[in-house]
């Protein structure tokens, strides 16, 4: 069995040899983030996938992230370290049921979160991430009828922020939906000076008590710019790695899920399927590889490109 240092060395050599780039989401294990060329939120990962000149992309994240990279860069080979790294939110929106919902509301513009399959994106007018969802909804006329899927928590949050009444798909992320007001209030009692930072995939009742609501990159940025030195972090705890690297003097407390009896943090089991060893294996074996049917890709790329265009126009 190879030592960790040897694996890291092999990954570096294979990246050079294959002109490969390793992109990692903030929810990845720290050691996976540390071998990545870029670490970012779901918007940044899509932007990098669209513009990289590498021949090979290893997307350390979940399946829809690898699929989005392949949709944007079909000429590149895209690998993910573990093909079983799915997403409960994407799973909560099967394409056939979503298609029936869209067909039942033909006068609605369809906005889908990036946490969806290519088949759902192909039914969509504009894709969003948690970084740009408000901005993209705001870019549409006030009276435009909108379907928002699949995350009911993010959709409800955007409805409250914008005063809209978008029709929401009833999906959620099993990680963020497990956080509770009760557990956060318990933590706040123990750490009264801590600010609460929450991801908009959390339930609305919890978002109301947060000091800052935002995407992973926004949570990281808020903590880095803040004068406060203690934070309760209500999202997947992989983000703590970059928060601690950027803020060595500050304290970050991961929020536990509602149903745990301990202070366990709330990890995404899908994200955590990827390991350093699997990053090496997938670069070495060139597998598992993401493929997207070309007819489907041509449909799915349009709403992603629309998202990237609107985001770029607003400096994102
Ligand atoms: P962001 O990276 O856009 O904040 O999304 C978090 C998430 O749940 C990704 O699966
Ligand atoms: Fe999907 Fe939730 Fe995991 Fe993100 S944290 S990949 S939304 S299951």
CSV table of C-alpha atoms and ligand atoms in Angstrom, one decimal:
chain,number,residue,atom,x,y,z
A,1,UNK,CA,0.0,0.0,0.0
A,2,UNK,CA,1.3,3.5,-1.0
A,3,UNK,CA,2.1,6.1,1.7
A,4,UNK,CA,0.1,9.3,1.6
A,5,UNK,CA,3.1,11.3,0.4
A,6,UNK,CA,3.6,8.8,-2.5
A,7,UNK,CA,0.0,9.2,-3.5
A,8,UNK,CA,0.3,13.0,-3.5
A,9,UNK,CA,3.5,12.7,-5.6
A,10,UNK,CA,1.9,10.3,-8.1
A,11,UNK,CA,-1.2,12.6,-8.5
A,12,UNK,CA,1.1,15.5,-9.2
A,13,UNK,CA,3.1,13.5,-11.8
A,14,UNK,CA,-0.1,12.1,-13.5
A,15,UNK,CA,-1.6,15.6,-13.7
A,16,UNK,CA,1.5,16.8,-15.7
A,17,UNK,CA,1.7,13.7,-17.9
A,18,UNK,CA,-2.0,13.8,-18.8
A,19,UNK,CA,-2.5,17.6,-18.9
A,20,UNK,CA,-5.1,17.1,-16.2
A,21,UNK,CA,-6.7,19.5,-13.8
A,22,UNK,CA,-8.2,18.5,-10.4
A,23,UNK,CA,-11.2,20.5,-9.3
A,24,UNK,CA,-12.6,20.0,-5.8
A,25,UNK,CA,-15.8,21.2,-4.1
A,26,UNK,CA,-15.6,22.7,-0.6
A,27,UNK,CA,-17.3,19.6,0.9
A,28,UNK,CA,-14.5,17.2,-0.1
A,29,UNK,CA,-12.1,15.7,2.5
A,30,UNK,CA,-9.3,18.2,3.4
A,31,UNK,CA,-6.6,16.0,1.8
A,32,UNK,CA,-8.6,15.9,-1.4
A,33,UNK,CA,-8.9,19.7,-1.4
A,34,UNK,CA,-5.2,20.0,-0.8
A,35,UNK,CA,-4.3,18.2,-4.1
A,36,UNK,CA,-6.8,20.1,-6.1
A,37,UNK,CA,-5.7,22.9,-8.6
A,38,UNK,CA,-8.9,24.8,-7.6
A,39,UNK,CA,-11.3,24.4,-4.7
A,40,UNK,CA,-14.7,26.1,-5.1
A,41,UNK,CA,-18.5,26.2,-4.9
A,42,UNK,CA,-20.7,24.7,-7.6
A,43,UNK,CA,-20.7,27.9,-9.7
A,44,UNK,CA,-16.9,28.2,-9.6
A,45,UNK,CA,-16.5,24.5,-10.5
A,46,UNK,CA,-18.7,25.0,-13.6
A,47,UNK,CA,-16.9,28.2,-14.6
A,48,UNK,CA,-13.5,26.4,-14.3
A,49,UNK,CA,-14.7,23.4,-16.3
A,50,UNK,CA,-15.9,25.7,-19.0
A,51,UNK,CA,-12.7,27.6,-19.4
A,52,UNK,CA,-9.8,25.2,-18.6
A,53,UNK,CA,-7.4,24.3,-21.3
A,54,UNK,CA,-6.6,21.0,-19.7
A,55,UNK,CA,-7.4,17.8,-21.6
A,56,UNK,CA,-8.6,16.0,-18.6
A,57,UNK,CA,-10.8,17.1,-15.7
A,58,UNK,CA,-11.0,15.2,-12.4
A,59,UNK,CA,-14.0,16.6,-10.7
A,60,UNK,CA,-13.8,15.8,-7.0
A,61,UNK,CA,-17.4,16.3,-6.0
A,62,UNK,CA,-20.7,14.5,-6.8
A,63,UNK,CA,-22.0,13.1,-10.1
A,64,UNK,CA,-24.0,16.2,-11.2
A,65,UNK,CA,-20.9,18.3,-10.9
A,66,UNK,CA,-18.9,16.0,-13.2
A,67,UNK,CA,-21.9,15.9,-15.5
A,68,UNK,CA,-22.1,19.7,-15.6
A,69,UNK,CA,-18.3,19.8,-16.4
A,70,UNK,CA,-18.8,17.3,-19.3
A,71,UNK,CA,-21.8,19.2,-20.6
A,72,UNK,CA,-19.8,22.4,-20.7
A,73,UNK,CA,-16.6,20.8,-22.1
A,74,UNK,CA,-17.6,17.8,-24.2
A,75,UNK,CA,-14.2,17.6,-25.9
A,76,UNK,CA,-12.5,17.0,-22.6
A,77,UNK,CA,-12.5,13.7,-20.7
A,78,UNK,CA,-14.1,14.1,-17.3
A,79,UNK,CA,-13.5,11.7,-14.4
A,80,UNK,CA,-15.0,11.5,-10.9
A,81,UNK,CA,-13.3,9.5,-8.2
A,82,UNK,CA,-16.4,7.5,-7.3
A,83,UNK,CA,-19.3,7.0,-9.6
A,84,UNK,CA,-21.6,6.3,-6.6
A,85,UNK,CA,-21.2,9.9,-5.4
A,86,UNK,CA,-24.7,11.0,-6.0
A,87,UNK,CA,-26.9,13.7,-4.5
A,88,UNK,CA,-30.1,13.3,-2.5
A,89,UNK,CA,-31.3,16.6,-3.8
A,90,UNK,CA,-30.8,15.6,-7.5
A,91,UNK,CA,-32.5,12.3,-6.7
A,92,UNK,CA,-35.5,14.1,-5.2
A,93,UNK,CA,-36.3,15.3,-8.7
A,94,UNK,CA,-36.8,12.4,-11.3
A,95,UNK,CA,-36.9,13.8,-14.8
A,96,UNK,CA,-40.2,12.2,-15.8
A,97,UNK,CA,-42.0,13.6,-12.8
A,98,UNK,CA,-40.4,17.0,-13.3
A,99,UNK,CA,-41.4,16.9,-17.0
A,100,UNK,CA,-45.1,16.3,-16.0
A,101,UNK,CA,-44.9,19.2,-13.6
A,102,UNK,CA,-43.4,21.5,-16.2
A,103,UNK,CA,-46.0,20.4,-18.8
A,104,UNK,CA,-48.8,21.1,-16.3
A,105,UNK,CA,-47.6,24.8,-16.1
A,106,UNK,CA,-46.8,25.7,-19.8
A,107,UNK,CA,-46.7,29.5,-19.1
A,108,UNK,CA,-43.9,29.2,-16.5
A,109,UNK,CA,-40.2,29.8,-16.9
A,110,UNK,CA,-38.3,26.9,-15.5
A,111,UNK,CA,-35.4,27.6,-13.1
A,112,UNK,CA,-33.4,24.6,-11.8
A,113,UNK,CA,-30.7,24.4,-9.2
A,114,UNK,CA,-27.5,23.0,-10.6
A,115,UNK,CA,-28.0,20.0,-8.2
A,116,UNK,CA,-30.0,18.1,-10.9
A,117,UNK,CA,-29.4,15.5,-13.6
A,118,UNK,CA,-28.7,16.4,-17.2
A,119,UNK,CA,-32.2,15.2,-18.0
A,120,UNK,CA,-33.7,17.8,-15.6
A,121,UNK,CA,-31.5,20.5,-16.9
A,122,UNK,CA,-32.7,19.7,-20.5
A,123,UNK,CA,-36.2,20.6,-19.3
A,124,UNK,CA,-35.0,23.9,-17.8
A,125,UNK,CA,-34.7,27.5,-19.1
A,126,UNK,CA,-32.1,28.8,-16.6
A,127,UNK,CA,-29.9,26.9,-14.2
A,128,UNK,CA,-28.8,28.6,-10.9
A,129,UNK,CA,-26.5,27.9,-8.0
A,130,UNK,CA,-26.9,29.1,-4.5
A,131,UNK,CA,-24.5,31.9,-5.3
A,132,UNK,CA,-26.5,33.4,-8.2
A,133,UNK,CA,-30.1,32.2,-7.6
A,134,UNK,CA,-31.4,35.6,-6.3
A,135,UNK,CA,-29.5,37.5,-9.0
A,136,UNK,CA,-31.0,35.4,-11.8
A,137,UNK,CA,-34.5,35.5,-10.4
A,138,UNK,CA,-34.2,39.3,-10.1
A,139,UNK,CA,-33.1,39.5,-13.7
A,140,UNK,CA,-36.6,38.2,-14.8
A,141,UNK,CA,-39.6,40.5,-15.1
A,142,UNK,CA,-41.5,40.9,-11.8
A,143,UNK,CA,-44.7,39.3,-13.2
A,144,UNK,CA,-42.9,36.3,-14.9
A,145,UNK,CA,-44.4,33.0,-13.7
A,146,UNK,CA,-41.6,30.8,-12.5
A,147,UNK,CA,-41.2,27.1,-11.6
A,148,UNK,CA,-38.2,26.6,-9.2
A,149,UNK,CA,-36.8,23.2,-8.6
A,150,UNK,CA,-35.8,21.0,-6.9
A,151,UNK,CA,-34.8,22.5,-3.6
A,152,UNK,CA,-37.9,23.8,-1.7
A,153,UNK,CA,-35.7,25.4,1.0
A,154,UNK,CA,-33.6,27.5,-1.4
A,155,UNK,CA,-36.7,28.2,-3.5
A,156,UNK,CA,-38.7,29.4,-0.4
A,157,UNK,CA,-35.7,31.5,0.7
A,158,UNK,CA,-35.5,33.2,-2.7
A,159,UNK,CA,-39.3,33.7,-2.7
A,160,UNK,CA,-39.0,35.5,0.6
A,161,UNK,CA,-36.0,37.6,-0.5
A,162,UNK,CA,-37.6,38.7,-3.8
A,163,UNK,CA,-41.3,38.8,-2.9
A,164,UNK,CA,-42.1,36.3,-5.6
A,165,UNK,CA,-44.4,33.4,-5.6
A,166,UNK,CA,-42.4,30.8,-7.6
A,167,UNK,CA,-43.9,27.4,-7.8
A,168,UNK,CA,-41.6,25.1,-5.8
A,169,UNK,CA,-40.7,21.5,-6.5
A,170,UNK,CA,-40.8,19.6,-3.2
A,171,UNK,CA,-37.2,18.4,-3.0
A,172,UNK,CA,-34.5,18.8,-0.4
A,173,UNK,CA,-30.9,17.8,0.5
A,174,UNK,CA,-30.8,15.2,3.2
A,175,UNK,CA,-27.8,16.9,4.8
A,176,UNK,CA,-29.1,20.5,5.1
A,177,UNK,CA,-32.7,19.4,5.9
A,178,UNK,CA,-31.3,17.6,9.0
A,179,UNK,CA,-30.2,20.8,10.7
A,180,UNK,CA,-32.6,22.1,13.3
A,181,UNK,CA,-33.5,25.3,15.1
A,182,UNK,CA,-33.3,23.5,18.4
A,183,UNK,CA,-29.7,22.3,18.0
A,184,UNK,CA,-28.6,25.7,16.7
A,185,UNK,CA,-30.2,27.5,19.7
A,186,UNK,CA,-28.4,25.0,22.1
A,187,UNK,CA,-25.1,25.9,20.5
A,188,UNK,CA,-25.8,29.6,20.6
A,189,UNK,CA,-26.4,29.3,24.4
A,190,UNK,CA,-23.0,27.7,24.8
A,191,UNK,CA,-21.3,30.2,22.4
A,192,UNK,CA,-23.3,33.4,22.7
A,193,UNK,CA,-20.8,35.5,20.8
A,194,UNK,CA,-20.8,33.2,17.8
A,195,UNK,CA,-22.4,34.3,14.5
A,196,UNK,CA,-24.6,31.7,12.7
A,197,UNK,CA,-23.7,31.1,9.1
A,198,UNK,CA,-26.2,28.9,7.2
A,199,UNK,CA,-26.5,27.6,3.6
A,200,UNK,CA,-29.9,28.3,1.9
A,201,UNK,CA,-30.6,24.6,1.5
A,202,UNK,CA,-31.4,24.6,5.3
A,203,UNK,CA,-35.1,24.8,6.4
A,204,UNK,CA,-36.6,28.3,6.4
A,205,UNK,CA,-37.2,28.4,10.2
A,206,UNK,CA,-33.4,27.9,10.7
A,207,UNK,CA,-32.4,30.5,8.0
A,208,UNK,CA,-34.5,33.1,10.0
A,209,UNK,CA,-32.2,32.9,13.0
A,210,UNK,CA,-28.9,33.0,10.9
A,211,UNK,CA,-26.7,36.0,10.9
A,212,UNK,CA,-25.6,35.2,7.4
A,213,UNK,CA,-27.2,33.0,4.7
A,214,UNK,CA,-25.2,32.1,1.6
A,215,UNK,CA,-23.5,29.6,-0.6
A,216,UNK,CA,-20.4,27.8,0.5
A,217,UNK,CA,-18.2,30.6,-1.0
A,218,UNK,CA,-20.3,33.3,0.5
A,219,UNK,CA,-20.1,31.7,4.0
A,220,UNK,CA,-16.3,31.5,3.6
A,221,UNK,CA,-16.1,35.1,2.4
A,222,UNK,CA,-18.3,36.4,5.2
A,223,UNK,CA,-16.3,34.7,7.9
A,224,UNK,CA,-13.0,36.0,6.5
A,225,UNK,CA,-14.2,39.6,6.2
A,226,UNK,CA,-16.0,39.6,9.6
A,227,UNK,CA,-14.5,41.1,12.8
A,228,UNK,CA,-16.1,38.4,14.8
A,229,UNK,CA,-13.9,35.5,15.8
A,230,UNK,CA,-16.4,32.7,16.4
A,231,UNK,CA,-18.9,31.1,14.0
A,232,UNK,CA,-21.5,28.3,14.1
A,233,UNK,CA,-21.4,26.8,10.6
A,234,UNK,CA,-24.6,25.3,9.4
A,235,UNK,CA,-23.6,23.5,6.2
A,236,UNK,CA,-21.5,20.4,5.3
A,237,UNK,CA,-18.4,20.6,7.5
A,238,UNK,CA,-15.9,20.1,4.6
A,239,UNK,CA,-16.1,23.9,4.2
A,240,UNK,CA,-14.3,24.3,7.6
A,241,UNK,CA,-11.0,23.3,6.0
A,242,UNK,CA,-10.8,26.4,3.9
A,243,UNK,CA,-12.4,28.6,6.6
A,244,UNK,CA,-9.6,27.6,9.0
A,245,UNK,CA,-6.8,28.0,6.5
A,246,UNK,CA,-8.0,31.5,5.7
A,247,UNK,CA,-8.7,32.4,9.3
A,248,UNK,CA,-6.2,30.8,11.6
A,249,UNK,CA,-7.2,32.9,14.6
A,250,UNK,CA,-10.9,32.2,14.4
A,251,UNK,CA,-13.1,29.5,15.8
A,252,UNK,CA,-15.5,27.5,13.6
A,253,UNK,CA,-18.1,25.2,15.2
A,254,UNK,CA,-19.8,22.7,12.9
A,255,UNK,CA,-23.5,22.4,13.5
A,256,UNK,CA,-24.8,18.9,14.4
A,257,UNK,CA,-27.8,17.3,12.7
A,258,UNK,CA,-31.1,17.4,14.6
A,259,UNK,CA,-31.3,13.7,15.3
A,260,UNK,CA,-27.8,13.1,16.7
A,261,UNK,CA,-27.3,12.7,20.4
A,262,UNK,CA,-23.7,13.9,20.2
A,263,UNK,CA,-21.9,16.9,18.7
A,264,UNK,CA,-21.3,14.9,15.5
A,265,UNK,CA,-21.2,17.1,12.5
A,266,UNK,CA,-23.5,16.6,9.5
A,267,UNK,CA,-21.5,15.1,6.6
A,268,UNK,CA,-22.6,14.4,3.1
A,269,UNK,CA,-21.9,10.7,2.7
A,270,UNK,CA,-21.9,11.1,-1.1
A,271,UNK,CA,-19.2,13.8,-1.1
A,272,UNK,CA,-17.2,11.8,1.4
A,273,UNK,CA,-17.0,8.7,-0.9
A,274,UNK,CA,-14.2,10.5,-2.7
A,275,UNK,CA,-10.8,9.8,-1.1
A,276,UNK,CA,-7.2,10.8,-1.9
A,277,UNK,CA,-6.5,7.2,-3.0
A,278,UNK,CA,-9.5,7.3,-5.4
A,279,UNK,CA,-8.4,10.6,-6.9
A,280,UNK,CA,-5.1,8.9,-7.7
A,281,UNK,CA,-6.7,5.7,-9.0
A,282,UNK,CA,-9.1,7.6,-11.3
A,283,UNK,CA,-6.2,9.6,-12.8
A,284,UNK,CA,-4.1,6.5,-13.2
A,285,UNK,CA,-6.9,4.2,-14.6
A,286,UNK,CA,-8.8,7.0,-16.4
A,287,UNK,CA,-12.0,5.7,-14.9
A,288,UNK,CA,-14.8,6.2,-13.8
A,289,UNK,CA,-15.5,8.5,-16.7
A,290,UNK,CA,-18.6,10.7,-17.2
A,291,UNK,CA,-20.4,10.4,-20.6
A,292,UNK,CA,-23.5,12.4,-21.6
A,293,UNK,CA,-25.6,11.6,-24.6
A,294,UNK,CA,-25.0,14.3,-27.2
A,295,UNK,CA,-28.7,15.0,-28.0
A,296,UNK,CA,-29.3,15.5,-24.2
A,297,UNK,CA,-26.1,17.5,-23.8
A,298,UNK,CA,-27.2,20.0,-26.5
A,299,UNK,CA,-30.4,20.6,-24.6
A,300,UNK,CA,-28.8,20.7,-21.1
A,301,UNK,CA,-26.0,23.1,-22.0
A,302,UNK,CA,-28.3,26.0,-23.0
A,303,UNK,CA,-29.7,26.7,-19.5
A,304,UNK,CA,-26.2,26.3,-17.9
A,305,UNK,CA,-24.7,28.8,-20.5
A,306,UNK,CA,-27.5,31.2,-19.7
A,307,UNK,CA,-26.6,31.0,-16.0
A,308,UNK,CA,-22.9,31.7,-16.8
A,309,UNK,CA,-23.8,34.6,-19.1
A,310,UNK,CA,-26.1,36.3,-16.5
A,311,UNK,CA,-23.5,35.7,-13.8
A,312,UNK,CA,-20.6,37.1,-15.9
A,313,UNK,CA,-22.7,40.2,-16.7
A,314,UNK,CA,-23.0,40.8,-12.9
A,315,UNK,CA,-19.4,40.2,-12.2
A,316,UNK,CA,-19.7,36.7,-10.8
B,1,LIG,P1,-22.7,25.5,-3.2
B,1,LIG,O1,-21.4,25.0,-3.5
B,1,LIG,O2,-23.2,26.2,-4.5
B,1,LIG,O3,-22.8,26.4,-2.1
B,1,LIG,O4,-23.7,24.3,-3.0
B,1,LIG,C1,-23.6,23.4,-2.0
B,1,LIG,C2,-24.0,22.1,-2.3
B,1,LIG,O5,-24.8,21.5,-1.6
B,1,LIG,C3,-23.4,21.4,-3.4
B,1,LIG,O6,-23.9,20.1,-3.4
B,2,LIG,FE1,-26.3,16.9,-2.6
B,2,LIG,FE2,-26.8,17.7,-0.2
B,2,LIG,FE3,-24.6,16.3,-0.6
B,2,LIG,FE4,-24.8,18.8,-1.7
B,2,LIG,S1,-24.7,18.2,0.5
B,2,LIG,S2,-24.1,17.0,-2.7
B,2,LIG,S3,-27.0,18.9,-2.1
B,2,LIG,S4,-26.7,15.6,-0.8
